[in-house]
Amino acid sequence: MSDQGFPPRTASYEADPEQVGRVLLLYSGGLDTSVMLRWIGERYGAEVVTLTVNLGQPGEDYEVIEGKARQIGAVECHIVDAREEFAREHVAPAIKANALYGGGYPLFTALGRPLIAKLAVDYARRSGCDTIAHGCTGKGNDQVRIEATIATLAPELRVIAPVRSWAMGRDEEIAYAREHGIPVKGGVEQAPYSIDDNLWGRSSEGRWIENLNQAPQEDVFQLVTLPRLAPDEPARIELEFERGLPVALDGQRLGLVDLIERTAEIAARHGIGIVDHIEDRIVGLKVRDIYEVPAAAVILPAHQELEKLVCTIHQNQFKAGLDRQWAYLVYAGLWWEPLRSDLDAYMDAVNEQITGTVGVELYKGSARIVTRSSPNELYDRTLASFSQSGGLFSQTASPGFIELWSLQSRMAWQLRNRGPG
Ligand code: ARG
């Protein structure tokens, strides 16, 4: 600790207390960032400007959030609706890359953070702030994504992350809030889940989720209907894709935001998109997350199905590795890394051909692809059919192919299995 009780700086982009005059605070309206708003004013003697970003998290009342920020003492409040940009610039490339981290997490938080941090940079500059504050803890991935973005895009700005350094637990935060007239909503007896959400999904962490042997308590699911309570009748939906992106649902053309929201609604009703996920965080920890990702659980498999149909065997083999690399970079907070845009160039090239329609049956938690078609498909029914011969495929050529195709494997087998002497 230095003289005034501030921990010493570790990284070049961290703020020294005397550098902090006007702070852009990424404000959610929750307990941490509300306490932070007042605490920054007190602790640094700084003015606080708040920024709240709408990425399509359901059920948020932005007027209430703004009112709260002003009441606690923000000198300026900004609410930004970034849903279109989020869908177009962040979710769309994720769809093209079939982006899943660890085999199950469609990255909604990881996709949102670089946009939130970029907007923080824009608004900090516009509002004459010298420092950006966020509410991430020191144990998560989100601090990495936000600070890497700020340090990349705005080397002149500084960062503070009070939750990482203040010694307040939840009870102390509530006491601080009470003492300073900061409204605390809801029951405070029990710590809530740690929630993050946007239009691409919702995550819950904390409480019993940390006990890996505890099966999910049902109160955690706020988006997706439990499969056993979902309708007894299956629903059939049809998703149409153009150049790698979904453009219509059941024949109705929709912008990406609306299409994702409508798909999420239908899929959630049918119990689709619950993921109970053990995850390797960037900072070394393993954690468990409960995800609710109804839209991603339908759109990603449908997209991948079209890729399988349209691309060659070589493209299909190759792309899976690039998809995994893309997801890992984004998960790991390196959104601005040039390898990501290099990979996007490949994703875009492949997805030029990914046009077509996929039918999905939704039933009590499962989304099963039942039909698929594309004007660019490499599937040829007459070639595939067992009963036909001729055309591009000569069955009499097969033995010659097999002999050459297996040549090296056969030679190696013989060598490794020759008897002694
Ligand atoms: N485990 C996910 C990730 O690292 C979700 C994180 C959710 N963030 C949060 N602050 N609750 O991307």
mmCIF file with all atom_site columns, C-alpha atoms in Angstrom, residues 9-206:
data_model
loop_
_atom_site.group_PDB
_atom_site.id
_atom_site.type_symbol
_atom_site.label_atom_id
_atom_site.label_alt_id
_atom_site.label_comp_id
_atom_site.label_asym_id
_atom_site.label_entity_id
_atom_site.label_seq_id
_atom_site.pdbx_PDB_ins_code
_atom_site.Cartn_x
_atom_site.Cartn_y
_atom_site.Cartn_z
_atom_site.occupancy
_atom_site.B_iso_or_equiv
_atom_site.pdbx_formal_charge
_atom_site.auth_seq_id
_atom_site.auth_comp_id
_atom_site.auth_asym_id
_atom_site.auth_atom_id
_atom_site.pdbx_PDB_model_num
ATOM 1   C CA . ARG A 1 9   ? 0.418   0.052   -9.730  1.00 0.00 ? 9   ARG A CA 1
ATOM 2   C CA . THR A 1 10  ? 1.399   -3.144  -11.535 1.00 0.00 ? 10  THR A CA 1
ATOM 3   C CA . ALA A 1 11  ? 0.653   -2.307  -15.167 1.00 0.00 ? 11  ALA A CA 1
ATOM 4   C CA . SER A 1 12  ? 1.448   0.839   -17.142 1.00 0.00 ? 12  SER A CA 1
ATOM 5   C CA . TYR A 1 13  ? -2.212  1.482   -17.934 1.00 0.00 ? 13  TYR A CA 1
ATOM 6   C CA . GLU A 1 14  ? -3.311  1.491   -14.292 1.00 0.00 ? 14  GLU A CA 1
ATOM 7   C CA . ALA A 1 15  ? -4.039  4.909   -12.834 1.00 0.00 ? 15  ALA A CA 1
ATOM 8   C CA . ASP A 1 16  ? -2.012  6.572   -10.117 1.00 0.00 ? 16  ASP A CA 1
ATOM 9   C CA . PRO A 1 17  ? -4.461  8.281   -7.749  1.00 0.00 ? 17  PRO A CA 1
ATOM 10  C CA . GLU A 1 18  ? -3.232  11.764  -8.680  1.00 0.00 ? 18  GLU A CA 1
ATOM 11  C CA . GLN A 1 19  ? -3.934  11.049  -12.362 1.00 0.00 ? 19  GLN A CA 1
ATOM 12  C CA . VAL A 1 20  ? -7.623  10.459  -11.702 1.00 0.00 ? 20  VAL A CA 1
ATOM 13  C CA . GLY A 1 21  ? -9.734  13.558  -12.250 1.00 0.00 ? 21  GLY A CA 1
ATOM 14  C CA . ARG A 1 22  ? -12.734 12.513  -14.294 1.00 0.00 ? 22  ARG A CA 1
ATOM 15  C CA . VAL A 1 23  ? -13.783 8.893   -14.576 1.00 0.00 ? 23  VAL A CA 1
ATOM 16  C CA . LEU A 1 24  ? -15.916 7.069   -17.121 1.00 0.00 ? 24  LEU A CA 1
ATOM 17  C CA . LEU A 1 25  ? -17.604 4.301   -15.144 1.00 0.00 ? 25  LEU A CA 1
ATOM 18  C CA . LEU A 1 26  ? -19.082 1.269   -16.924 1.00 0.00 ? 26  LEU A CA 1
ATOM 19  C CA . TYR A 1 27  ? -22.315 1.229   -14.979 1.00 0.00 ? 27  TYR A CA 1
ATOM 20  C CA . SER A 1 28  ? -24.793 -1.659  -14.820 1.00 0.00 ? 28  SER A CA 1
ATOM 21  C CA . GLY A 1 29  ? -26.995 -0.301  -12.060 1.00 0.00 ? 29  GLY A CA 1
ATOM 22  C CA . GLY A 1 30  ? -26.134 -3.260  -9.793  1.00 0.00 ? 30  GLY A CA 1
ATOM 23  C CA . LEU A 1 31  ? -24.675 -3.138  -6.307  1.00 0.00 ? 31  LEU A CA 1
ATOM 24  C CA . ASP A 1 32  ? -20.958 -3.207  -7.220  1.00 0.00 ? 32  ASP A CA 1
ATOM 25  C CA . THR A 1 33  ? -21.011 -0.416  -9.761  1.00 0.00 ? 33  THR A CA 1
ATOM 26  C CA . SER A 1 34  ? -23.452 1.691   -7.698  1.00 0.00 ? 34  SER A CA 1
ATOM 27  C CA . VAL A 1 35  ? -21.188 1.550   -4.662  1.00 0.00 ? 35  VAL A CA 1
ATOM 28  C CA . MET A 1 36  ? -18.274 2.219   -6.994  1.00 0.00 ? 36  MET A CA 1
ATOM 29  C CA . LEU A 1 37  ? -19.872 5.367   -8.375  1.00 0.00 ? 37  LEU A CA 1
ATOM 30  C CA . ARG A 1 38  ? -19.922 6.954   -4.936  1.00 0.00 ? 38  ARG A CA 1
ATOM 31  C CA . TRP A 1 39  ? -16.663 5.394   -3.754  1.00 0.00 ? 39  TRP A CA 1
ATOM 32  C CA . ILE A 1 40  ? -14.684 6.794   -6.711  1.00 0.00 ? 40  ILE A CA 1
ATOM 33  C CA . GLY A 1 41  ? -16.006 10.253  -5.966  1.00 0.00 ? 41  GLY A CA 1
ATOM 34  C CA . GLU A 1 42  ? -15.018 9.954   -2.312  1.00 0.00 ? 42  GLU A CA 1
ATOM 35  C CA . ARG A 1 43  ? -11.757 8.150   -2.701  1.00 0.00 ? 43  ARG A CA 1
ATOM 36  C CA . TYR A 1 44  ? -10.248 10.026  -5.642  1.00 0.00 ? 44  TYR A CA 1
ATOM 37  C CA . GLY A 1 45  ? -12.194 13.269  -5.396  1.00 0.00 ? 45  GLY A CA 1
ATOM 38  C CA . ALA A 1 46  ? -13.081 12.637  -9.042  1.00 0.00 ? 46  ALA A CA 1
ATOM 39  C CA . GLU A 1 47  ? -16.127 13.379  -11.169 1.00 0.00 ? 47  GLU A CA 1
ATOM 40  C CA . VAL A 1 48  ? -17.910 10.331  -12.480 1.00 0.00 ? 48  VAL A CA 1
ATOM 41  C CA . VAL A 1 49  ? -19.557 9.957   -15.887 1.00 0.00 ? 49  VAL A CA 1
ATOM 42  C CA . THR A 1 50  ? -21.525 6.725   -16.341 1.00 0.00 ? 50  THR A CA 1
ATOM 43  C CA . LEU A 1 51  ? -21.966 4.604   -19.442 1.00 0.00 ? 51  LEU A CA 1
ATOM 44  C CA . THR A 1 52  ? -24.514 1.797   -19.672 1.00 0.00 ? 52  THR A CA 1
ATOM 45  C CA . VAL A 1 53  ? -24.514 -0.314  -22.811 1.00 0.00 ? 53  VAL A CA 1
ATOM 46  C CA . ASN A 1 54  ? -27.583 -2.144  -24.089 1.00 0.00 ? 54  ASN A CA 1
ATOM 47  C CA . LEU A 1 55  ? -26.520 -5.386  -25.799 1.00 0.00 ? 55  LEU A CA 1
ATOM 48  C CA . GLY A 1 56  ? -30.015 -6.838  -25.666 1.00 0.00 ? 56  GLY A CA 1
ATOM 49  C CA . GLN A 1 57  ? -30.032 -8.079  -22.070 1.00 0.00 ? 57  GLN A CA 1
ATOM 50  C CA . PRO A 1 58  ? -33.711 -8.817  -21.418 1.00 0.00 ? 58  PRO A CA 1
ATOM 51  C CA . GLY A 1 59  ? -35.812 -6.952  -18.877 1.00 0.00 ? 59  GLY A CA 1
ATOM 52  C CA . GLU A 1 60  ? -33.522 -3.968  -18.300 1.00 0.00 ? 60  GLU A CA 1
ATOM 53  C CA . ASP A 1 61  ? -35.078 -0.559  -17.567 1.00 0.00 ? 61  ASP A CA 1
ATOM 54  C CA . TYR A 1 62  ? -32.549 2.021   -18.726 1.00 0.00 ? 62  TYR A CA 1
ATOM 55  C CA . GLU A 1 63  ? -34.487 4.996   -17.370 1.00 0.00 ? 63  GLU A CA 1
ATOM 56  C CA . VAL A 1 64  ? -34.325 3.482   -13.915 1.00 0.00 ? 64  VAL A CA 1
ATOM 57  C CA . ILE A 1 65  ? -30.586 2.863   -14.310 1.00 0.00 ? 65  ILE A CA 1
ATOM 58  C CA . GLU A 1 66  ? -29.975 6.425   -15.430 1.00 0.00 ? 66  GLU A CA 1
ATOM 59  C CA . GLY A 1 67  ? -32.095 7.823   -12.596 1.00 0.00 ? 67  GLY A CA 1
ATOM 60  C CA . LYS A 1 68  ? -30.124 5.783   -10.102 1.00 0.00 ? 68  LYS A CA 1
ATOM 61  C CA . ALA A 1 69  ? -26.776 6.944   -11.499 1.00 0.00 ? 69  ALA A CA 1
ATOM 62  C CA . ARG A 1 70  ? -27.838 10.589  -11.232 1.00 0.00 ? 70  ARG A CA 1
ATOM 63  C CA . GLN A 1 71  ? -29.187 10.087  -7.742  1.00 0.00 ? 71  GLN A CA 1
ATOM 64  C CA . ILE A 1 72  ? -25.879 8.597   -6.581  1.00 0.00 ? 72  ILE A CA 1
ATOM 65  C CA . GLY A 1 73  ? -23.998 11.522  -8.058  1.00 0.00 ? 73  GLY A CA 1
ATOM 66  C CA . ALA A 1 74  ? -22.989 10.949  -11.694 1.00 0.00 ? 74  ALA A CA 1
ATOM 67  C CA . VAL A 1 75  ? -22.238 14.233  -13.466 1.00 0.00 ? 75  VAL A CA 1
ATOM 68  C CA . GLU A 1 76  ? -23.178 12.791  -16.861 1.00 0.00 ? 76  GLU A CA 1
ATOM 69  C CA . CYS A 1 77  ? -25.037 9.606   -17.810 1.00 0.00 ? 77  CYS A CA 1
ATOM 70  C CA . HIS A 1 78  ? -24.967 7.874   -21.160 1.00 0.00 ? 78  HIS A CA 1
ATOM 71  C CA . ILE A 1 79  ? -27.140 4.959   -22.233 1.00 0.00 ? 79  ILE A CA 1
ATOM 72  C CA . VAL A 1 80  ? -26.132 3.443   -25.550 1.00 0.00 ? 80  VAL A CA 1
ATOM 73  C CA . ASP A 1 81  ? -28.199 1.005   -27.559 1.00 0.00 ? 81  ASP A CA 1
ATOM 74  C CA . ALA A 1 82  ? -25.472 -1.051  -29.248 1.00 0.00 ? 82  ALA A CA 1
ATOM 75  C CA . ARG A 1 83  ? -27.596 -4.070  -30.192 1.00 0.00 ? 83  ARG A CA 1
ATOM 76  C CA . GLU A 1 84  ? -27.253 -3.604  -33.948 1.00 0.00 ? 84  GLU A CA 1
ATOM 77  C CA . GLU A 1 85  ? -23.499 -3.116  -33.797 1.00 0.00 ? 85  GLU A CA 1
ATOM 78  C CA . PHE A 1 86  ? -23.158 -6.056  -31.429 1.00 0.00 ? 86  PHE A CA 1
ATOM 79  C CA . ALA A 1 87  ? -25.106 -8.334  -33.753 1.00 0.00 ? 87  ALA A CA 1
ATOM 80  C CA . ARG A 1 88  ? -23.396 -7.135  -36.942 1.00 0.00 ? 88  ARG A CA 1
ATOM 81  C CA . GLU A 1 89  ? -19.785 -6.782  -35.822 1.00 0.00 ? 89  GLU A CA 1
ATOM 82  C CA . HIS A 1 90  ? -19.514 -9.351  -33.038 1.00 0.00 ? 90  HIS A CA 1
ATOM 83  C CA . VAL A 1 91  ? -22.197 -12.058 -33.211 1.00 0.00 ? 91  VAL A CA 1
ATOM 84  C CA . ALA A 1 92  ? -22.165 -12.331 -37.034 1.00 0.00 ? 92  ALA A CA 1
ATOM 85  C CA . PRO A 1 93  ? -18.452 -13.265 -37.230 1.00 0.00 ? 93  PRO A CA 1
ATOM 86  C CA . ALA A 1 94  ? -19.023 -15.700 -34.357 1.00 0.00 ? 94  ALA A CA 1
ATOM 87  C CA . ILE A 1 95  ? -21.742 -17.451 -36.368 1.00 0.00 ? 95  ILE A CA 1
ATOM 88  C CA . LYS A 1 96  ? -19.454 -17.657 -39.387 1.00 0.00 ? 96  LYS A CA 1
ATOM 89  C CA . ALA A 1 97  ? -16.805 -19.213 -37.151 1.00 0.00 ? 97  ALA A CA 1
ATOM 90  C CA . ASN A 1 98  ? -19.239 -21.636 -35.430 1.00 0.00 ? 98  ASN A CA 1
ATOM 91  C CA . ALA A 1 99  ? -17.828 -20.107 -32.276 1.00 0.00 ? 99  ALA A CA 1
ATOM 92  C CA . LEU A 1 100 ? -17.991 -22.336 -29.214 1.00 0.00 ? 100 LEU A CA 1
ATOM 93  C CA . TYR A 1 101 ? -15.328 -22.304 -26.505 1.00 0.00 ? 101 TYR A CA 1
ATOM 94  C CA . GLY A 1 102 ? -14.636 -25.534 -24.685 1.00 0.00 ? 102 GLY A CA 1
ATOM 95  C CA . GLY A 1 103 ? -17.204 -27.283 -26.801 1.00 0.00 ? 103 GLY A CA 1
ATOM 96  C CA . GLY A 1 104 ? -20.191 -25.551 -25.235 1.00 0.00 ? 104 GLY A CA 1
ATOM 97  C CA . TYR A 1 105 ? -19.897 -21.818 -24.530 1.00 0.00 ? 105 TYR A CA 1
ATOM 98  C CA . PRO A 1 106 ? -21.051 -19.602 -27.419 1.00 0.00 ? 106 PRO A CA 1
ATOM 99  C CA . LEU A 1 107 ? -19.023 -16.666 -26.054 1.00 0.00 ? 107 LEU A CA 1
ATOM 100 C CA . PHE A 1 108 ? -21.790 -14.103 -25.625 1.00 0.00 ? 108 PHE A CA 1
ATOM 101 C CA . THR A 1 109 ? -19.970 -12.329 -22.771 1.00 0.00 ? 109 THR A CA 1
ATOM 102 C CA . ALA A 1 110 ? -16.596 -12.598 -24.489 1.00 0.00 ? 110 ALA A CA 1
ATOM 103 C CA . LEU A 1 111 ? -18.105 -11.098 -27.659 1.00 0.00 ? 111 LEU A CA 1
ATOM 104 C CA . GLY A 1 112 ? -19.746 -8.248  -25.761 1.00 0.00 ? 112 GLY A CA 1
ATOM 105 C CA . ARG A 1 113 ? -16.830 -7.049  -23.640 1.00 0.00 ? 113 ARG A CA 1
ATOM 106 C CA . PRO A 1 114 ? -14.630 -5.657  -26.429 1.00 0.00 ? 114 PRO A CA 1
ATOM 107 C CA . LEU A 1 115 ? -17.582 -3.642  -27.723 1.00 0.00 ? 115 LEU A CA 1
ATOM 108 C CA . ILE A 1 116 ? -18.452 -2.343  -24.261 1.00 0.00 ? 116 ILE A CA 1
ATOM 109 C CA . ALA A 1 117 ? -14.811 -1.373  -23.714 1.00 0.00 ? 117 ALA A CA 1
ATOM 110 C CA . LYS A 1 118 ? -14.566 0.261   -27.143 1.00 0.00 ? 118 LYS A CA 1
ATOM 111 C CA . LEU A 1 119 ? -17.646 2.346   -26.355 1.00 0.00 ? 119 LEU A CA 1
ATOM 112 C CA . ALA A 1 120 ? -16.109 3.229   -22.979 1.00 0.00 ? 120 ALA A CA 1
ATOM 113 C CA . VAL A 1 121 ? -13.087 4.572   -24.853 1.00 0.00 ? 121 VAL A CA 1
ATOM 114 C CA . ASP A 1 122 ? -15.300 6.581   -27.228 1.00 0.00 ? 122 ASP A CA 1
ATOM 115 C CA . TYR A 1 123 ? -17.360 8.103   -24.413 1.00 0.00 ? 123 TYR A CA 1
ATOM 116 C CA . ALA A 1 124 ? -14.359 8.716   -22.170 1.00 0.00 ? 124 ALA A CA 1
ATOM 117 C CA . ARG A 1 125 ? -12.719 10.717  -24.934 1.00 0.00 ? 125 ARG A CA 1
ATOM 118 C CA . ARG A 1 126 ? -15.924 12.531  -25.789 1.00 0.00 ? 126 ARG A CA 1
ATOM 119 C CA . SER A 1 127 ? -16.630 13.428  -22.150 1.00 0.00 ? 127 SER A CA 1
ATOM 120 C CA . GLY A 1 128 ? -13.083 14.483  -21.326 1.00 0.00 ? 128 GLY A CA 1
ATOM 121 C CA . CYS A 1 129 ? -12.356 11.618  -18.928 1.00 0.00 ? 129 CYS A CA 1
ATOM 122 C CA . ASP A 1 130 ? -8.817  10.542  -18.092 1.00 0.00 ? 130 ASP A CA 1
ATOM 123 C CA . THR A 1 131 ? -9.710  7.171   -16.571 1.00 0.00 ? 131 THR A CA 1
ATOM 124 C CA . ILE A 1 132 ? -12.098 4.273   -17.155 1.00 0.00 ? 132 ILE A CA 1
ATOM 125 C CA . ALA A 1 133 ? -13.504 2.273   -14.245 1.00 0.00 ? 133 ALA A CA 1
ATOM 126 C CA . HIS A 1 134 ? -15.149 -1.132  -14.447 1.00 0.00 ? 134 HIS A CA 1
ATOM 127 C CA . GLY A 1 135 ? -16.648 -3.560  -11.960 1.00 0.00 ? 135 GLY A CA 1
ATOM 128 C CA . CYS A 1 136 ? -14.804 -6.757  -12.860 1.00 0.00 ? 136 CYS A CA 1
ATOM 129 C CA . THR A 1 137 ? -13.142 -8.845  -10.192 1.00 0.00 ? 137 THR A CA 1
ATOM 130 C CA . GLY A 1 138 ? -9.531  -9.982  -10.280 1.00 0.00 ? 138 GLY A CA 1
ATOM 131 C CA . LYS A 1 139 ? -10.455 -13.614 -10.885 1.00 0.00 ? 139 LYS A CA 1
ATOM 132 C CA . GLY A 1 140 ? -12.396 -13.454 -14.119 1.00 0.00 ? 140 GLY A CA 1
ATOM 133 C CA . ASN A 1 141 ? -11.899 -13.180 -17.855 1.00 0.00 ? 141 ASN A CA 1
ATOM 134 C CA . ASP A 1 142 ? -13.838 -9.954  -18.204 1.00 0.00 ? 142 ASP A CA 1
ATOM 135 C CA . GLN A 1 143 ? -11.076 -7.797  -16.692 1.00 0.00 ? 143 GLN A CA 1
ATOM 136 C CA . VAL A 1 144 ? -8.740  -9.209  -19.355 1.00 0.00 ? 144 VAL A CA 1
ATOM 137 C CA . ARG A 1 145 ? -11.130 -8.427  -22.202 1.00 0.00 ? 145 ARG A CA 1
ATOM 138 C CA . ILE A 1 146 ? -11.919 -4.914  -21.006 1.00 0.00 ? 146 ILE A CA 1
ATOM 139 C CA . GLU A 1 147 ? -8.433  -3.806  -20.040 1.00 0.00 ? 147 GLU A CA 1
ATOM 140 C CA . ALA A 1 148 ? -6.770  -5.360  -23.090 1.00 0.00 ? 148 ALA A CA 1
ATOM 141 C CA . THR A 1 149 ? -9.228  -3.424  -25.251 1.00 0.00 ? 149 THR A CA 1
ATOM 142 C CA . ILE A 1 150 ? -8.644  -0.107  -23.497 1.00 0.00 ? 150 ILE A CA 1
ATOM 143 C CA . ALA A 1 151 ? -4.868  -0.502  -23.441 1.00 0.00 ? 151 ALA A CA 1
ATOM 144 C CA . THR A 1 152 ? -4.937  -1.377  -27.163 1.00 0.00 ? 152 THR A CA 1
ATOM 145 C CA . LEU A 1 153 ? -7.307  1.318   -28.419 1.00 0.00 ? 153 LEU A CA 1
ATOM 146 C CA . ALA A 1 154 ? -6.468  4.157   -26.051 1.00 0.00 ? 154 ALA A CA 1
ATOM 147 C CA . PRO A 1 155 ? -2.952  4.107   -24.614 1.00 0.00 ? 155 PRO A CA 1
ATOM 148 C CA . GLU A 1 156 ? -3.561  7.605   -23.239 1.00 0.00 ? 156 GLU A CA 1
ATOM 149 C CA . LEU A 1 157 ? -6.375  6.473   -20.935 1.00 0.00 ? 157 LEU A CA 1
ATOM 150 C CA . ARG A 1 158 ? -5.921  4.908   -17.499 1.00 0.00 ? 158 ARG A CA 1
ATOM 151 C CA . VAL A 1 159 ? -7.910  2.142   -15.827 1.00 0.00 ? 159 VAL A CA 1
ATOM 152 C CA . ILE A 1 160 ? -9.143  1.535   -12.298 1.00 0.00 ? 160 ILE A CA 1
ATOM 153 C CA . ALA A 1 161 ? -10.881 -1.633  -11.141 1.00 0.00 ? 161 ALA A CA 1
ATOM 154 C CA . PRO A 1 162 ? -12.043 -0.888  -7.576  1.00 0.00 ? 162 PRO A CA 1
ATOM 155 C CA . VAL A 1 163 ? -13.540 -4.341  -6.916  1.00 0.00 ? 163 VAL A CA 1
ATOM 156 C CA . ARG A 1 164 ? -10.064 -5.782  -7.418  1.00 0.00 ? 164 ARG A CA 1
ATOM 157 C CA . SER A 1 165 ? -8.524  -3.570  -4.795  1.00 0.00 ? 165 SER A CA 1
ATOM 158 C CA . TRP A 1 166 ? -11.128 -2.556  -2.250  1.00 0.00 ? 166 TRP A CA 1
ATOM 159 C CA . ALA A 1 167 ? -11.429 -4.845  0.699   1.00 0.00 ? 167 ALA A CA 1
ATOM 160 C CA . MET A 1 168 ? -15.221 -4.832  0.780   1.00 0.00 ? 168 MET A CA 1
ATOM 161 C CA . GLY A 1 169 ? -17.201 -8.054  0.758   1.00 0.00 ? 169 GLY A CA 1
ATOM 162 C CA . ARG A 1 170 ? -20.862 -8.101  -0.116  1.00 0.00 ? 170 ARG A CA 1
ATOM 163 C CA . ASP A 1 171 ? -21.985 -7.281  3.438   1.00 0.00 ? 171 ASP A CA 1
ATOM 164 C CA . GLU A 1 172 ? -19.658 -4.292  3.610   1.00 0.00 ? 172 GLU A CA 1
ATOM 165 C CA . GLU A 1 173 ? -20.882 -3.101  0.218   1.00 0.00 ? 173 GLU A CA 1
ATOM 166 C CA . ILE A 1 174 ? -24.475 -3.255  1.420   1.00 0.00 ? 174 ILE A CA 1
ATOM 167 C CA . ALA A 1 175 ? -23.505 -1.402  4.590   1.00 0.00 ? 175 ALA A CA 1
ATOM 168 C CA . TYR A 1 176 ? -21.679 1.224   2.508   1.00 0.00 ? 176 TYR A CA 1
ATOM 169 C CA . ALA A 1 177 ? -24.697 1.569   0.233   1.00 0.00 ? 177 ALA A CA 1
ATOM 170 C CA . ARG A 1 178 ? -27.068 2.028   3.196   1.00 0.00 ? 178 ARG A CA 1
ATOM 171 C CA . GLU A 1 179 ? -24.770 4.567   4.777   1.00 0.00 ? 179 GLU A CA 1
ATOM 172 C CA . HIS A 1 180 ? -24.609 6.593   1.562   1.00 0.00 ? 180 HIS A CA 1
ATOM 173 C CA . GLY A 1 181 ? -28.272 6.393   0.593   1.00 0.00 ? 181 GLY A CA 1
ATOM 174 C CA . ILE A 1 182 ? -27.586 4.137   -2.390  1.00 0.00 ? 182 ILE A CA 1
ATOM 175 C CA . PRO A 1 183 ? -30.695 2.106   -3.183  1.00 0.00 ? 183 PRO A CA 1
ATOM 176 C CA . VAL A 1 184 ? -30.197 -1.651  -2.738  1.00 0.00 ? 184 VAL A CA 1
ATOM 177 C CA . LYS A 1 185 ? -32.818 -3.617  -4.587  1.00 0.00 ? 185 LYS A CA 1
ATOM 178 C CA . GLY A 1 186 ? -34.349 -6.959  -3.728  1.00 0.00 ? 186 GLY A CA 1
ATOM 179 C CA . GLY A 1 187 ? -33.626 -9.349  -0.883  1.00 0.00 ? 187 GLY A CA 1
ATOM 180 C CA . VAL A 1 188 ? -30.151 -8.971  0.526   1.00 0.00 ? 188 VAL A CA 1
ATOM 181 C CA . GLU A 1 189 ? -30.151 -12.014 2.825   1.00 0.00 ? 189 GLU A CA 1
ATOM 182 C CA . GLN A 1 190 ? -28.794 -14.325 0.180   1.00 0.00 ? 190 GLN A CA 1
ATOM 183 C CA . ALA A 1 191 ? -26.066 -13.411 -2.294  1.00 0.00 ? 191 ALA A CA 1
ATOM 184 C CA . PRO A 1 192 ? -27.525 -13.471 -5.815  1.00 0.00 ? 192 PRO A CA 1
ATOM 185 C CA . TYR A 1 193 ? -26.079 -15.433 -8.697  1.00 0.00 ? 193 TYR A CA 1
ATOM 186 C CA . SER A 1 194 ? -23.490 -13.544 -10.681 1.00 0.00 ? 194 SER A CA 1
ATOM 187 C CA . ILE A 1 195 ? -25.326 -12.967 -13.949 1.00 0.00 ? 195 ILE A CA 1
ATOM 188 C CA . ASP A 1 196 ? -24.200 -11.664 -17.293 1.00 0.00 ? 196 ASP A CA 1
ATOM 189 C CA . ASP A 1 197 ? -26.406 -11.591 -20.348 1.00 0.00 ? 197 ASP A CA 1
ATOM 190 C CA . ASN A 1 198 ? -27.023 -10.130 -23.776 1.00 0.00 ? 198 ASN A CA 1
ATOM 191 C CA . LEU A 1 199 ? -28.989 -11.134 -26.845 1.00 0.00 ? 199 LEU A CA 1
ATOM 192 C CA . TRP A 1 200 ? -26.703 -14.121 -27.553 1.00 0.00 ? 200 TRP A CA 1
ATOM 193 C CA . GLY A 1 201 ? -27.058 -15.734 -24.105 1.00 0.00 ? 201 GLY A CA 1
ATOM 194 C CA . ARG A 1 202 ? -27.046 -15.616 -20.342 1.00 0.00 ? 202 ARG A CA 1
ATOM 195 C CA . SER A 1 203 ? -24.624 -16.982 -17.744 1.00 0.00 ? 203 SER A CA 1
ATOM 196 C CA . SER A 1 204 ? -24.954 -17.663 -14.053 1.00 0.00 ? 204 SER A CA 1
ATOM 197 C CA . GLU A 1 205 ? -22.084 -18.262 -11.663 1.00 0.00 ? 205 GLU A CA 1
ATOM 198 C CA . GLY A 1 206 ? -21.641 -18.491 -7.889  1.00 0.00 ? 206 GLY A CA 1
#
